[in-house]
Amino acid sequence: AFVNNSLSSFVGNSDASSFGSGGFGSGPARDASAVEGSPAREALKFLLSPQGTVFREFLMDEVVKSIDALSRQQFRQLLTVLGLAEVQIPQLLPGAVRRSVPLAAPATVEDERVIANVAVITNFLAGNTGTDGMVSMQGSSASQISASAPELLRELLPFLPSVATELLPGISERLLSRIAARAVRDLYI
């Protein structure tokens, strides 16, 4: 609900006149008409505009959390298939409060919530809303996302270089920070 309400409020606050005036979406190849139309396109326009900085930061945090949760979940599934899901790693570090930690910790309720939120955001930005205009939590199937993916990618192609330049280093930095913080927390707290 929070994600749906946040997305709806940001769509209502987008300003087409400020799109392309610097930051994301600026430059000669950027065209505001490339993402006009549906509420999802309006949200993308706002997200890629200079006024969307706060929301981009929020999305980066959610993306980092979901990458972390999904990678841990997949690693746990791999270890389960290999019969190593319950393996414990002994800790020989001075000051460690635990004698051992699991090789792969199970997914938490928070992990599942983050994954669901990112699925909702992805569906919204891809234009996959229900008949009532709200994004469904169950509407996160790959077939629904992939149905509109070619059109969406064509529309976003001019923005991808600036998005990659600005977002990928931030996502990498935050992901590494999150992994290091969890390791310290698991060992010493």
Tab-separated table of C-alpha atoms in Angstrom:
chain	number	residue	atom	x	y	z
A	1	ALA	CA	0.000	0.000	0.000
A	2	PHE	CA	2.830	2.396	0.864
A	3	VAL	CA	4.496	1.781	-2.483
A	4	ASN	CA	1.223	2.255	-4.396
A	5	ASN	CA	0.428	5.480	-2.505
A	6	SER	CA	3.973	6.806	-3.018
A	7	LEU	CA	3.883	6.047	-6.720
A	8	SER	CA	0.487	7.688	-7.109
A	9	SER	CA	1.537	10.824	-5.246
A	10	PHE	CA	4.712	11.228	-7.283
A	11	VAL	CA	2.823	10.824	-10.552
A	12	GLY	CA	0.523	13.641	-9.506
A	13	ASN	CA	3.491	15.916	-8.699
A	14	SER	CA	5.380	15.540	-11.981
A	15	ASP	CA	5.855	18.665	-14.031
A	16	ALA	CA	6.333	18.223	-17.762
A	17	SER	CA	7.874	21.672	-18.191
A	18	SER	CA	10.838	20.774	-15.997
A	19	PHE	CA	11.603	17.534	-17.800
A	20	GLY	CA	14.873	17.640	-19.683
A	21	SER	CA	16.230	20.708	-17.875
A	22	GLY	CA	19.278	18.996	-16.387
A	23	GLY	CA	20.232	15.825	-14.542
A	24	PHE	CA	18.546	12.674	-15.770
A	25	GLY	CA	16.868	13.101	-19.107
A	26	SER	CA	18.792	16.195	-20.131
A	27	GLY	CA	20.617	16.489	-23.387
A	28	PRO	CA	19.778	16.729	-27.073
A	29	ALA	CA	18.607	13.132	-27.492
A	30	ARG	CA	16.082	13.415	-24.628
A	31	ASP	CA	12.476	14.030	-25.543
A	32	ALA	CA	9.656	14.441	-23.052
A	33	SER	CA	7.211	12.937	-25.549
A	34	ALA	CA	9.095	9.633	-25.354
A	35	VAL	CA	7.483	8.812	-22.022
A	36	GLU	CA	4.128	10.644	-22.211
A	37	GLY	CA	0.745	9.049	-21.822
A	38	SER	CA	-0.040	6.561	-19.096
A	39	PRO	CA	0.478	7.188	-15.390
A	40	ALA	CA	3.468	4.857	-15.528
A	41	ARG	CA	5.040	6.977	-18.260
A	42	GLU	CA	4.344	10.118	-16.214
A	43	ALA	CA	6.022	8.447	-13.223
A	44	LEU	CA	9.044	7.598	-15.370
A	45	LYS	CA	9.169	11.162	-16.627
A	46	PHE	CA	9.149	12.431	-13.044
A	47	LEU	CA	11.659	9.803	-11.922
A	48	LEU	CA	14.120	10.775	-14.634
A	49	SER	CA	13.678	14.512	-14.044
A	50	PRO	CA	15.783	16.586	-11.614
A	51	GLN	CA	12.799	16.750	-9.233
A	52	GLY	CA	12.796	12.949	-8.963
A	53	THR	CA	16.062	12.794	-7.023
A	54	VAL	CA	14.463	11.864	-3.690
A	55	PHE	CA	12.372	9.149	-5.277
A	56	ARG	CA	15.399	7.831	-7.239
A	57	GLU	CA	17.271	7.542	-3.929
A	58	PHE	CA	14.325	5.631	-2.440
A	59	LEU	CA	14.218	3.335	-5.466
A	60	MET	CA	17.973	2.751	-5.297
A	61	ASP	CA	17.632	1.673	-1.666
A	62	GLU	CA	14.791	-0.696	-2.562
A	63	VAL	CA	16.701	-2.108	-5.540
A	64	VAL	CA	19.778	-2.720	-3.387
A	65	LYS	CA	17.688	-4.435	-0.710
A	66	SER	CA	15.993	-6.616	-3.324
A	67	ILE	CA	19.264	-7.556	-5.044
A	68	ASP	CA	20.663	-8.520	-1.649
A	69	ALA	CA	17.560	-10.510	-0.667
A	70	LEU	CA	17.230	-12.267	-4.032
A	71	SER	CA	20.907	-13.201	-4.189
A	72	ARG	CA	20.817	-14.631	-0.657
A	73	GLN	CA	17.599	-16.490	-1.494
A	74	GLN	CA	19.109	-17.978	-4.659
A	75	PHE	CA	22.319	-18.920	-2.855
A	76	ARG	CA	20.241	-20.669	-0.171
A	77	GLN	CA	18.330	-22.597	-2.873
A	78	LEU	CA	21.593	-23.647	-4.515
A	79	LEU	CA	22.974	-24.886	-1.194
A	80	THR	CA	19.717	-26.773	-0.555
A	81	VAL	CA	20.020	-28.550	-3.910
A	82	LEU	CA	23.638	-29.432	-3.065
A	83	GLY	CA	22.644	-30.618	0.421
A	84	LEU	CA	24.636	-27.892	2.159
A	85	ALA	CA	21.801	-25.682	3.453
A	86	GLU	CA	22.519	-26.386	7.133
A	87	VAL	CA	26.308	-25.990	6.974
A	88	GLN	CA	27.735	-23.718	9.671
A	89	ILE	CA	30.972	-21.748	9.296
A	90	PRO	CA	33.072	-21.636	12.482
A	91	GLN	CA	34.138	-18.146	13.562
A	92	LEU	CA	37.692	-17.855	14.828
A	93	LEU	CA	37.717	-14.070	15.017
A	94	PRO	CA	38.389	-12.486	18.420
A	95	GLY	CA	35.302	-10.844	19.872
A	96	ALA	CA	32.781	-12.712	17.710
A	97	VAL	CA	29.605	-13.337	19.729
A	98	ARG	CA	28.680	-16.446	17.765
A	99	ARG	CA	30.803	-19.538	17.464
A	100	SER	CA	29.435	-20.206	13.983
A	101	VAL	CA	27.166	-18.651	11.367
A	102	PRO	CA	25.132	-20.372	8.656
A	103	LEU	CA	26.683	-20.543	5.208
A	104	ALA	CA	23.369	-19.217	3.853
A	105	ALA	CA	20.786	-17.678	6.147
A	106	PRO	CA	17.113	-18.232	5.320
A	107	ALA	CA	15.075	-15.386	3.839
A	108	THR	CA	13.323	-13.163	6.362
A	109	VAL	CA	9.852	-11.632	6.252
A	110	GLU	CA	11.544	-8.290	5.509
A	111	ASP	CA	13.299	-9.869	2.495
A	112	GLU	CA	9.971	-11.110	1.121
A	113	ARG	CA	8.394	-7.665	1.627
A	114	VAL	CA	11.247	-5.926	-0.197
A	115	ILE	CA	11.035	-8.348	-3.115
A	116	ALA	CA	7.263	-7.808	-3.341
A	117	ASN	CA	7.728	-4.000	-3.251
A	118	VAL	CA	10.223	-4.070	-6.093
A	119	ALA	CA	7.862	-6.287	-8.109
A	120	VAL	CA	5.072	-3.721	-7.552
A	121	ILE	CA	7.349	-0.830	-8.582
A	122	THR	CA	8.547	-2.716	-11.660
A	123	ASN	CA	4.976	-3.525	-12.693
A	124	PHE	CA	3.905	0.092	-12.180
A	125	LEU	CA	6.779	1.534	-14.184
A	126	ALA	CA	6.145	-1.059	-16.922
A	127	GLY	CA	2.499	0.070	-17.043
A	128	ASN	CA	1.060	-3.184	-15.682
A	129	THR	CA	-1.819	-1.973	-13.526
A	130	GLY	CA	-5.128	-3.620	-12.768
A	131	THR	CA	-8.536	-2.478	-13.938
A	132	ASP	CA	-8.803	-0.235	-10.870
A	133	GLY	CA	-5.507	1.508	-11.696
A	134	MET	CA	-3.714	-0.017	-8.723
A	135	VAL	CA	-0.693	-2.282	-9.051
A	136	SER	CA	-1.404	-5.784	-7.845
A	137	MET	CA	0.998	-7.644	-5.585
A	138	GLN	CA	0.137	-10.802	-7.527
A	139	GLY	CA	0.678	-8.993	-10.830
A	140	SER	CA	4.408	-9.486	-10.773
A	141	SER	CA	4.734	-12.374	-13.181
A	142	ALA	CA	7.500	-12.325	-15.731
A	143	SER	CA	4.972	-12.717	-18.570
A	144	GLN	CA	3.185	-9.483	-17.629
A	145	ILE	CA	6.432	-7.551	-17.348
A	146	SER	CA	7.840	-9.014	-20.553
A	147	ALA	CA	4.649	-8.214	-22.533
A	148	SER	CA	5.352	-4.478	-22.408
A	149	ALA	CA	9.145	-4.694	-22.120
A	150	PRO	CA	10.064	-4.097	-25.804
A	151	GLU	CA	7.943	-0.936	-26.041
A	152	LEU	CA	9.158	0.317	-22.677
A	153	LEU	CA	12.797	-0.342	-23.564
A	154	ARG	CA	12.442	1.557	-26.846
A	155	GLU	CA	11.014	4.529	-24.969
A	156	LEU	CA	13.735	4.453	-22.323
A	157	LEU	CA	16.691	3.793	-24.619
A	158	PRO	CA	17.767	7.462	-24.800
A	159	PHE	CA	17.889	7.617	-20.974
A	160	LEU	CA	19.853	4.408	-20.328
A	161	PRO	CA	23.394	5.853	-20.634
A	162	SER	CA	22.763	8.572	-18.062
A	163	VAL	CA	20.881	6.167	-15.792
A	164	ALA	CA	23.720	3.651	-15.962
A	165	THR	CA	26.352	6.304	-15.332
A	166	GLU	CA	24.557	7.731	-12.322
A	167	LEU	CA	22.780	4.754	-10.741
A	168	LEU	CA	25.017	1.719	-11.189
A	169	PRO	CA	27.942	3.046	-9.119
A	170	GLY	CA	25.508	4.074	-6.378
A	171	ILE	CA	23.816	0.682	-6.368
A	172	SER	CA	27.174	-1.122	-6.249
A	173	GLU	CA	28.415	1.051	-3.396
A	174	ARG	CA	25.238	0.585	-1.361
A	175	LEU	CA	25.164	-3.171	-1.973
A	176	LEU	CA	28.746	-3.635	-0.807
A	177	SER	CA	28.052	-1.462	2.233
A	178	ARG	CA	24.969	-3.527	3.073
A	179	ILE	CA	26.864	-6.810	2.762
A	180	ALA	CA	29.715	-5.542	4.967
A	181	ALA	CA	27.285	-4.210	7.580
A	182	ARG	CA	25.441	-7.542	7.709
A	183	ALA	CA	28.719	-9.448	8.125
A	184	VAL	CA	29.754	-7.229	11.032
A	185	ARG	CA	26.276	-7.465	12.580
A	186	ASP	CA	26.181	-11.258	12.235
A	187	LEU	CA	29.615	-11.675	13.789
A	188	TYR	CA	29.747	-9.070	16.516
A	189	ILE	CA	26.214	-8.074	17.510
